[in-house]
Structure formats: structure tokens, C-alpha cells
Amino acid sequence: MNAIAFERGRERAYLPNPELTFRKGAGENWDWGGRLTLLGLELGTRHRLIEKSPWTVSVAPSAGAWFVPVTNNSTEPVNFRLGAQTLVDYRLNPTWTLTGGASLMGTFAGPLTVFQGRFNGAHLLASPGGSLGVAYRMSPSLELRAEGGLELPLDLKDGRRPLTGYLGLTLRWGRANARR
């Protein structure tokens, strides 16, 4: 479960935004997947570049589109994102894994009038960011993961926007993994 945080008067409010993520192995060193929410979709791939025990280095490009139903002075309702993340996994043992990442996302954010070809009020953003996570493998096919991240959106015309972030807890299950 995710939430969209927004300002309502002088108070902060949260709108629930359920999320379903999925990943599917497509080859020996890559997979594809996505994230589906009530108001958006993101698709991406993950390519393993280096695997030297206990380290794994991957790159994960992605593209997505979202509608944000509540806006304030730093958000727009229509969002298209394109970017990539570099991920480094360190397996402490067969049960525990630490993951760190660095990302760079490009975003087009605009009002609903973009669908009519009017781009007044639209913004182009570059968002460098980072993430950190820890995973606990409960069984060969079940993993509990906690992660968080930050992004610093920079409007290419108007400068810096407020820092954004996320914090999440994920329960992942699937076929038994050969990782030992």
C-alpha cells in the first residue's frame, strides 16, 4: 500500500494508493516487471551486469505514466517518467541481503490541458536519487524487504522542488530461488 501525500490548507493529508508489483525472469541475467497502481503504470527491466559472490551489480531502466488527483504548488496531475537506477546487492549470508541504489529520473509533469495540446504550466524535471534496502529470506520462496529512498527533483526551468521520498515494506513470494 502506498499513499500520496499532499497539502490541504495548512495540514498534510494522505490519499491511499494500492500498488501491485510484479517481476518475471526473461533470461539468465535479466528480468522485466512493473508496478500497477490505481492511477498509474510503470514498466521496466533489470539487467545483471556483475555477479561476484557476495556482490551483484545491476542496472534497471524504466518508464511510467501516472495521474495525480490532488495537486499543490509542487505537483501536476499528469506525469510521465523515464529513467534508470543502478543497484548494488551485498549478500551477508543466504538469509540477509543489503541493497543500495542510485537513480536519475526525467519527468514531464503537466496539467490536464496537455491532452488538448496546451502545455502552459508544464514542467521538465531531473531527479537524482538514492535508495537503501534490507531483505530477509524467510524461506526459499518467501522474502520480506524493507526499503526507503529519496529524490531531489530539479525543475529545469524554475529550479529546485521539495525533496520527495518513500519508505516501504514488501512481502515477495514466488518460485524457490537457487541462491544459497
XYZ file of C-alpha atoms in Angstrom:
180
model
C 0.000 0.000 0.000
C 1.327 3.387 -0.989
C -0.015 6.846 -0.200
C 0.091 10.191 -1.950
C 0.951 12.982 0.485
C -0.489 16.412 -0.265
C -1.159 19.702 1.458
C -4.724 20.570 2.427
C -4.772 24.063 3.792
C -2.100 24.113 6.487
C -2.360 20.382 7.154
C -0.829 17.405 5.387
C -3.218 14.727 4.129
C -2.687 11.276 2.615
C -4.586 9.528 -0.160
C -4.277 5.699 -0.185
C -2.829 4.328 -3.433
C -2.727 0.488 -3.516
C 0.161 -0.923 -5.530
C 0.823 -4.277 -7.181
C 4.365 -5.061 -8.329
C 5.452 -7.982 -10.462
C 8.728 -9.339 -11.902
C 9.385 -12.171 -14.342
C 12.714 -13.687 -15.272
C 13.288 -13.347 -19.020
C 16.809 -14.691 -19.356
C 19.818 -15.726 -17.366
C 20.860 -12.181 -16.470
C 17.739 -10.069 -16.873
C 14.079 -9.791 -15.961
C 11.167 -7.473 -16.655
C 8.380 -6.236 -14.467
C 6.233 -3.371 -13.430
C 4.248 -1.525 -10.871
C 0.497 -1.028 -11.246
C -1.413 1.440 -9.069
C -4.981 2.700 -9.203
C -3.771 5.723 -11.143
C -0.614 4.667 -12.964
C 1.691 2.114 -14.513
C 5.480 1.747 -14.591
C 7.309 -0.886 -16.663
C 10.996 -1.714 -16.551
C 13.754 -4.242 -16.900
C 16.659 -5.213 -14.655
C 19.962 -6.324 -16.163
C 22.590 -8.029 -14.004
C 25.993 -6.705 -15.081
C 28.294 -8.247 -12.466
C 27.822 -11.174 -10.117
C 30.843 -11.986 -7.983
C 29.827 -13.530 -4.683
C 28.683 -11.851 -2.462
C 28.182 -8.799 -4.769
C 25.706 -8.224 -7.613
C 25.572 -5.026 -9.699
C 22.523 -4.325 -11.880
C 21.051 -1.534 -13.943
C 17.272 -1.050 -14.150
C 15.777 1.294 -16.787
C 12.055 2.105 -16.503
C 9.237 4.215 -17.958
C 5.916 5.138 -16.389
C 2.774 7.257 -16.536
C 0.666 8.487 -13.582
C -2.322 10.650 -12.838
C -2.136 12.540 -9.527
C -5.691 13.521 -8.461
C -4.599 16.079 -5.849
C -2.131 18.838 -6.590
C -0.411 21.690 -4.828
C 2.250 24.214 -5.844
C 4.852 21.465 -6.441
C 2.834 18.753 -8.251
C 0.931 18.401 -11.518
C -1.810 15.869 -12.338
C -0.199 14.280 -15.448
C 3.245 12.676 -15.026
C 5.445 10.738 -17.462
C 8.783 9.375 -16.160
C 11.799 7.858 -17.879
C 14.990 6.917 -16.093
C 17.349 4.315 -14.708
C 18.684 3.021 -11.422
C 21.973 1.320 -10.609
C 21.611 -1.283 -7.856
C 24.277 -2.992 -5.740
C 23.310 -6.070 -3.711
C 25.538 -7.436 -0.968
C 24.567 -10.846 0.401
C 25.617 -11.024 4.042
C 24.622 -14.718 4.108
C 21.950 -16.853 2.374
C 19.254 -15.178 4.517
C 20.166 -11.430 4.599
C 20.810 -9.058 1.671
C 21.587 -5.318 1.679
C 20.723 -3.279 -1.424
C 21.818 0.256 -2.293
C 20.903 2.232 -5.377
C 21.490 5.483 -7.219
C 18.992 6.773 -9.757
C 18.386 9.533 -12.269
C 14.828 10.112 -13.482
C 13.489 12.546 -16.036
C 9.863 13.619 -15.642
C 7.353 15.562 -17.693
C 4.673 16.945 -15.353
C 1.778 18.969 -16.656
C -1.865 19.986 -16.307
C -4.748 18.086 -17.893
C -4.699 20.524 -20.828
C -1.646 18.668 -22.226
C -4.139 16.235 -23.759
C -5.503 19.172 -25.770
C -2.017 20.153 -26.938
C -1.700 23.092 -24.497
C 1.487 22.899 -22.433
C 1.248 26.100 -20.328
C 2.131 25.143 -16.769
C 4.077 22.034 -17.795
C 7.463 21.250 -16.244
C 10.505 19.141 -17.104
C 12.248 17.674 -14.054
C 15.531 15.868 -13.483
C 15.532 13.883 -10.239
C 18.750 12.350 -8.877
C 18.100 9.976 -6.001
C 19.232 7.127 -3.825
C 17.769 4.140 -2.017
C 18.707 1.628 0.657
C 17.025 -1.659 1.490
C 17.423 -4.824 3.524
C 15.871 -8.203 2.702
C 15.316 -11.243 4.902
C 14.711 -14.552 3.112
C 12.161 -16.396 5.258
C 12.086 -19.498 3.034
C 13.354 -20.356 -0.460
C 10.232 -18.758 -1.967
C 9.367 -16.002 0.558
C 11.231 -12.749 1.273
C 10.490 -9.743 3.490
C 12.089 -6.479 2.297
C 12.191 -3.022 3.886
C 13.435 -0.121 1.779
C 13.444 3.622 1.535
C 14.651 6.263 -0.854
C 14.941 9.971 -1.555
C 14.809 12.067 -4.734
C 15.719 15.708 -5.241
C 13.510 16.988 -8.095
C 15.080 19.830 -10.060
C 12.767 21.785 -12.356
C 14.863 22.542 -15.451
C 13.276 25.998 -15.708
C 12.312 27.010 -12.169
C 14.957 25.308 -10.020
C 14.712 23.004 -7.028
C 11.449 21.492 -5.773
C 10.746 19.913 -2.365
C 12.581 16.687 -1.544
C 10.486 13.559 -2.140
C 10.849 10.132 -0.617
C 9.354 6.775 0.071
C 9.503 4.093 2.716
C 8.069 0.636 2.215
C 7.736 -2.915 3.420
C 7.290 -5.661 0.820
C 6.479 -9.339 1.087
C 7.698 -11.142 -2.043
C 6.921 -14.689 -2.949
C 7.485 -16.888 -5.959
C 9.323 -19.939 -7.123
C 12.149 -21.230 -4.971
C 15.349 -19.306 -5.618
C 18.619 -21.154 -6.187
C 20.502 -18.523 -4.127
C 22.159 -20.194 -1.136
